[in-house]
Amino acid sequence: MKAITSLIVLLCIMAACSPDSTKEELSTSTQTFSRKNGSAEPNNPENANDHIGTVYQSLLDAYYNAPLYKPSLSQIIAQGETLALQNPSFLSLLNDEVYMTPSPSEITPYLETQETEIANLLSSNYGTATQNLFTGIVGELNALKISDATYSQVHTSLIYYEDQAMTNPDIGEEELSGFLTTTAILRNALYHDGKRKRRDRDWEWMIGNIAATANSALESKPQAIIMSFATDVYQQ
């Protein structure tokens, strides 16, 4: 009943490799890519949830065509929902998955956290194997940012971790879906930063962003999209 109520509210809003050697190669890759000409794409056809990242990037594109001026967190959530409900792909997700409007109080802890270990922020429904992959992603992104890496290197790194998740027998179906939803969004979010040529924001997703997206992805893909949108846009 709550989910149905939430959808009614939303419609009203509208009217209104080897681990060690491979990781080293990822960090030191010399693949060519220019962030300025957008010559690389964020896709990974092997990821069953790759389309979620495409939906996410379309929301960012729509938002930054006419961004709000110094918006509050509540305004960002509302704007994200409004744009999402104009997106046919997002609407199709609502046919099969629940979505509840997140409150600012749900999102704020992810924005204000000083936690440096993402495993401490992840839902207990993520097992050790998946938590270790998230930890690996955070460490790799930090290293790539320090080295002023190209998006191509970032993309290669995230694909590596997706491959690890998809071939790990210790990761169940629900966890895997949550992980792949998160990485699909992350690949597109980082690509979008480079696309907008904001060098100071490249690869700068905080641990809180990733954890908020990952935890919401266990609830539903629409939930992950809006939670990710809110935490990402508010920090910019």
Short mmCIF file of C-alpha atoms in Angstrom, two decimals:
data_model
loop_
_atom_site.label_atom_id
_atom_site.label_comp_id
_atom_site.label_asym_id
_atom_site.label_seq_id
_atom_site.Cartn_x
_atom_site.Cartn_y
_atom_site.Cartn_z
CA MET A 1 0.00 0.00 0.00
CA LYS A 2 2.90 2.36 0.83
CA ALA A 3 4.45 1.71 -2.55
CA ILE A 4 1.16 2.51 -4.32
CA THR A 5 0.79 5.70 -2.27
CA SER A 6 4.32 6.71 -3.16
CA LEU A 7 3.64 6.25 -6.87
CA ILE A 8 0.54 8.43 -6.61
CA VAL A 9 2.64 11.12 -4.94
CA LEU A 10 5.22 10.84 -7.69
CA LEU A 11 2.58 11.27 -10.39
CA CYS A 12 1.43 14.37 -8.58
CA ILE A 13 4.98 15.66 -8.63
CA MET A 14 4.98 15.24 -12.41
CA ALA A 15 1.83 17.22 -12.74
CA ALA A 16 3.52 19.71 -10.63
CA CYS A 17 43.10 -11.99 -14.49
CA SER A 18 45.27 -12.62 -11.27
CA PRO A 19 44.18 -10.25 -8.57
CA ASP A 20 47.52 -8.61 -7.71
CA SER A 21 49.02 -8.36 -11.17
CA THR A 22 45.75 -7.40 -12.80
CA LYS A 23 45.06 -4.58 -10.35
CA GLU A 24 48.56 -3.23 -10.87
CA GLU A 25 48.00 -3.26 -14.62
CA LEU A 26 44.72 -1.42 -14.19
CA SER A 27 46.39 1.39 -12.28
CA THR A 28 49.24 1.74 -14.72
CA SER A 29 47.29 1.27 -17.95
CA THR A 30 48.45 3.44 -20.86
CA GLN A 31 45.25 3.18 -22.87
CA THR A 32 44.58 6.44 -24.68
CA PHE A 33 41.43 8.42 -23.98
CA SER A 34 40.56 12.07 -24.02
CA ARG A 35 38.05 13.19 -21.43
CA LYS A 36 37.46 16.26 -23.56
CA ASN A 37 36.25 14.49 -26.69
CA GLY A 38 34.24 11.77 -24.94
CA SER A 39 35.69 9.07 -27.17
CA ALA A 40 35.11 6.24 -24.68
CA GLU A 41 31.75 4.82 -23.68
CA PRO A 42 30.73 3.67 -20.18
CA ASN A 43 28.96 0.49 -21.26
CA ASN A 44 29.57 -3.12 -20.29
CA PRO A 45 27.30 -5.49 -22.27
CA GLU A 46 28.26 -8.36 -19.95
CA ASN A 47 26.53 -6.61 -17.04
CA ALA A 48 22.88 -7.71 -16.97
CA ASN A 49 21.94 -4.43 -15.24
CA ASP A 50 23.90 -2.20 -17.59
CA HIS A 51 20.73 -0.43 -18.74
CA ILE A 52 20.32 1.01 -15.24
CA GLY A 53 23.48 3.03 -15.74
CA THR A 54 22.10 4.34 -19.02
CA VAL A 55 18.91 5.49 -17.28
CA TYR A 56 21.02 7.16 -14.61
CA GLN A 57 23.14 9.06 -17.11
CA SER A 58 20.04 10.27 -18.94
CA LEU A 59 18.77 11.77 -15.66
CA LEU A 60 22.07 13.57 -15.14
CA ASP A 61 21.97 14.89 -18.71
CA ALA A 62 18.44 16.17 -18.22
CA TYR A 63 19.23 17.76 -14.87
CA TYR A 64 22.36 19.57 -16.04
CA ASN A 65 20.56 21.02 -19.04
CA ALA A 66 18.93 23.35 -16.52
CA PRO A 67 20.38 22.72 -13.05
CA LEU A 68 18.77 24.21 -9.98
CA TYR A 69 20.65 27.02 -8.26
CA LYS A 70 21.93 25.93 -4.84
CA PRO A 71 19.13 23.38 -4.38
CA SER A 72 18.25 21.82 -1.07
CA LEU A 73 18.40 18.05 -0.70
CA SER A 74 14.59 17.90 -0.80
CA GLN A 75 14.56 19.86 -4.06
CA ILE A 76 17.12 17.51 -5.61
CA ILE A 77 15.10 14.45 -4.64
CA ALA A 78 11.93 16.01 -6.09
CA GLN A 79 13.71 17.06 -9.28
CA GLY A 80 15.23 13.61 -9.70
CA GLU A 81 11.81 12.01 -9.37
CA THR A 82 10.24 14.46 -11.80
CA LEU A 83 12.88 13.74 -14.43
CA ALA A 84 12.71 10.00 -13.76
CA LEU A 85 8.96 9.94 -14.31
CA GLN A 86 9.49 11.52 -17.71
CA ASN A 87 11.87 8.71 -18.64
CA PRO A 88 10.13 5.70 -20.26
CA SER A 89 12.89 3.32 -19.18
CA PHE A 90 12.53 4.36 -15.53
CA LEU A 91 8.76 4.06 -15.75
CA SER A 92 9.10 0.52 -17.09
CA LEU A 93 11.13 -0.41 -14.01
CA LEU A 94 8.20 0.59 -11.82
CA ASN A 95 6.08 -2.14 -13.40
CA ASP A 96 8.08 -4.79 -11.57
CA GLU A 97 9.89 -3.06 -8.73
CA VAL A 98 8.86 -1.00 -5.72
CA TYR A 99 9.98 2.55 -5.15
CA MET A 100 9.56 4.78 -2.10
CA THR A 101 10.54 8.45 -2.10
CA PRO A 102 13.69 8.70 0.05
CA SER A 103 13.67 11.33 2.75
CA PRO A 104 16.55 13.75 3.34
CA SER A 105 17.08 12.09 6.71
CA GLU A 106 17.79 8.77 4.95
CA ILE A 107 20.35 10.37 2.66
CA THR A 108 22.11 12.80 5.00
CA PRO A 109 24.10 10.13 6.93
CA TYR A 110 25.72 9.02 3.67
CA LEU A 111 26.67 12.59 2.86
CA GLU A 112 28.08 13.41 6.28
CA THR A 113 29.87 10.16 7.08
CA GLN A 114 33.57 10.28 7.95
CA GLU A 115 33.82 6.51 7.54
CA THR A 116 36.78 5.43 5.43
CA GLU A 117 35.86 1.73 5.19
CA ILE A 118 32.92 1.17 2.86
CA ALA A 119 32.25 -2.25 4.38
CA ASN A 120 31.11 -0.47 7.56
CA LEU A 121 28.42 1.38 5.61
CA LEU A 122 27.12 -1.53 3.56
CA SER A 123 23.99 -3.50 4.38
CA SER A 124 24.55 -6.74 6.25
CA ASN A 125 22.83 -8.44 3.32
CA TYR A 126 26.10 -8.05 1.44
CA GLY A 127 28.41 -10.91 2.31
CA THR A 128 32.15 -10.79 2.79
CA ALA A 129 32.96 -11.54 -0.85
CA THR A 130 30.85 -8.66 -2.15
CA GLN A 131 32.06 -6.28 0.55
CA ASN A 132 35.63 -7.08 -0.43
CA LEU A 133 34.88 -6.17 -4.03
CA PHE A 134 33.37 -2.84 -2.98
CA THR A 135 36.45 -2.21 -0.84
CA GLY A 136 38.64 -2.99 -3.83
CA ILE A 137 36.71 -0.55 -6.02
CA VAL A 138 37.08 2.27 -3.51
CA GLY A 139 40.82 1.69 -3.17
CA GLU A 140 41.29 1.45 -6.93
CA LEU A 141 39.33 4.63 -7.64
CA ASN A 142 41.35 6.52 -5.06
CA ALA A 143 44.59 5.34 -6.64
CA LEU A 144 43.41 6.21 -10.13
CA LYS A 145 42.29 9.67 -9.03
CA ILE A 146 45.68 10.38 -7.44
CA SER A 147 47.41 9.34 -10.66
CA ASP A 148 45.06 11.58 -12.71
CA ALA A 149 43.90 8.49 -14.60
CA THR A 150 41.87 8.54 -17.77
CA TYR A 151 38.27 7.39 -17.87
CA SER A 152 39.40 4.43 -19.95
CA GLN A 153 41.47 3.21 -17.01
CA VAL A 154 38.58 3.75 -14.61
CA HIS A 155 36.25 1.88 -16.93
CA THR A 156 38.70 -1.02 -17.22
CA SER A 157 39.01 -1.21 -13.46
CA LEU A 158 35.25 -1.33 -12.86
CA ILE A 159 34.80 -3.97 -15.57
CA TYR A 160 37.43 -6.08 -13.81
CA TYR A 161 35.48 -5.99 -10.54
CA GLU A 162 32.22 -6.76 -12.33
CA ASP A 163 33.85 -9.81 -13.89
CA GLN A 164 35.07 -10.90 -10.46
CA ALA A 165 31.55 -10.64 -9.05
CA MET A 166 29.92 -12.50 -11.93
CA THR A 167 32.31 -15.44 -11.62
CA ASN A 168 32.32 -15.71 -7.82
CA PRO A 169 30.18 -18.67 -6.65
CA ASP A 170 29.98 -17.18 -3.14
CA ILE A 171 27.93 -14.21 -4.34
CA GLY A 172 24.20 -14.91 -4.49
CA GLU A 173 21.76 -13.62 -7.08
CA GLU A 174 20.38 -10.75 -4.97
CA GLU A 175 23.84 -9.53 -3.97
CA LEU A 176 25.11 -9.81 -7.52
CA SER A 177 22.19 -7.78 -8.86
CA GLY A 178 22.81 -5.08 -6.24
CA PHE A 179 26.51 -5.01 -7.02
CA LEU A 180 26.03 -4.84 -10.80
CA THR A 181 23.37 -2.15 -10.47
CA THR A 182 25.78 -0.08 -8.38
CA THR A 183 28.72 -0.47 -10.72
CA ALA A 184 26.57 0.27 -13.79
CA ILE A 185 25.50 3.55 -12.17
CA LEU A 186 29.04 4.28 -11.03
CA ARG A 187 30.52 3.77 -14.50
CA ASN A 188 28.02 6.21 -15.97
CA ALA A 189 28.33 8.74 -13.14
CA LEU A 190 32.09 8.94 -13.53
CA TYR A 191 31.80 9.09 -17.30
CA HIS A 192 29.33 11.95 -16.96
CA ASP A 193 31.78 13.94 -14.81
CA GLY A 194 34.39 13.72 -17.54
CA LYS A 195 31.80 14.46 -20.21
CA ARG A 196 30.98 17.74 -18.53
CA LYS A 197 34.73 18.50 -18.50
CA ARG A 198 34.84 19.16 -14.75
CA ARG A 199 38.35 18.03 -14.01
CA ASP A 200 38.03 18.85 -10.32
CA ARG A 201 35.15 16.38 -10.00
CA ASP A 202 36.59 13.51 -12.02
CA TRP A 203 36.43 10.15 -10.20
CA GLU A 204 35.47 11.88 -6.97
CA TRP A 205 32.52 9.85 -5.85
CA MET A 206 32.69 9.54 -2.07
CA ILE A 207 32.32 6.31 -0.15
CA GLY A 208 28.91 7.52 1.01
CA ASN A 209 27.66 7.79 -2.58
CA ILE A 210 28.66 4.24 -3.40
CA ALA A 211 27.25 2.83 -0.15
CA ALA A 212 23.94 4.68 -0.56
CA THR A 213 23.58 3.31 -4.07
CA ALA A 214 24.62 -0.21 -3.11
CA ASN A 215 22.25 -0.45 -0.15
CA SER A 216 19.33 0.97 -2.15
CA ALA A 217 20.07 -1.44 -5.00
CA LEU A 218 19.10 -4.28 -2.65
CA GLU A 219 15.63 -2.70 -2.37
CA SER A 220 15.09 -2.00 -6.08
CA LYS A 221 16.75 -0.52 -9.13
CA PRO A 222 14.53 2.61 -9.15
CA GLN A 223 15.45 3.17 -5.50
CA ALA A 224 19.14 2.93 -6.35
CA ILE A 225 18.80 5.39 -9.22
CA ILE A 226 17.17 8.13 -7.14
CA MET A 227 19.36 7.60 -4.07
CA SER A 228 22.41 7.77 -6.29
CA PHE A 229 21.13 10.88 -8.06
CA ALA A 230 20.48 12.67 -4.78
CA THR A 231 23.84 11.89 -3.19
CA ASP A 232 25.77 12.64 -6.36
CA VAL A 233 24.10 15.91 -7.37
CA TYR A 234 23.91 17.34 -3.84
CA GLN A 235 27.69 17.06 -3.38
CA GLN A 236 28.39 19.04 -6.53
#
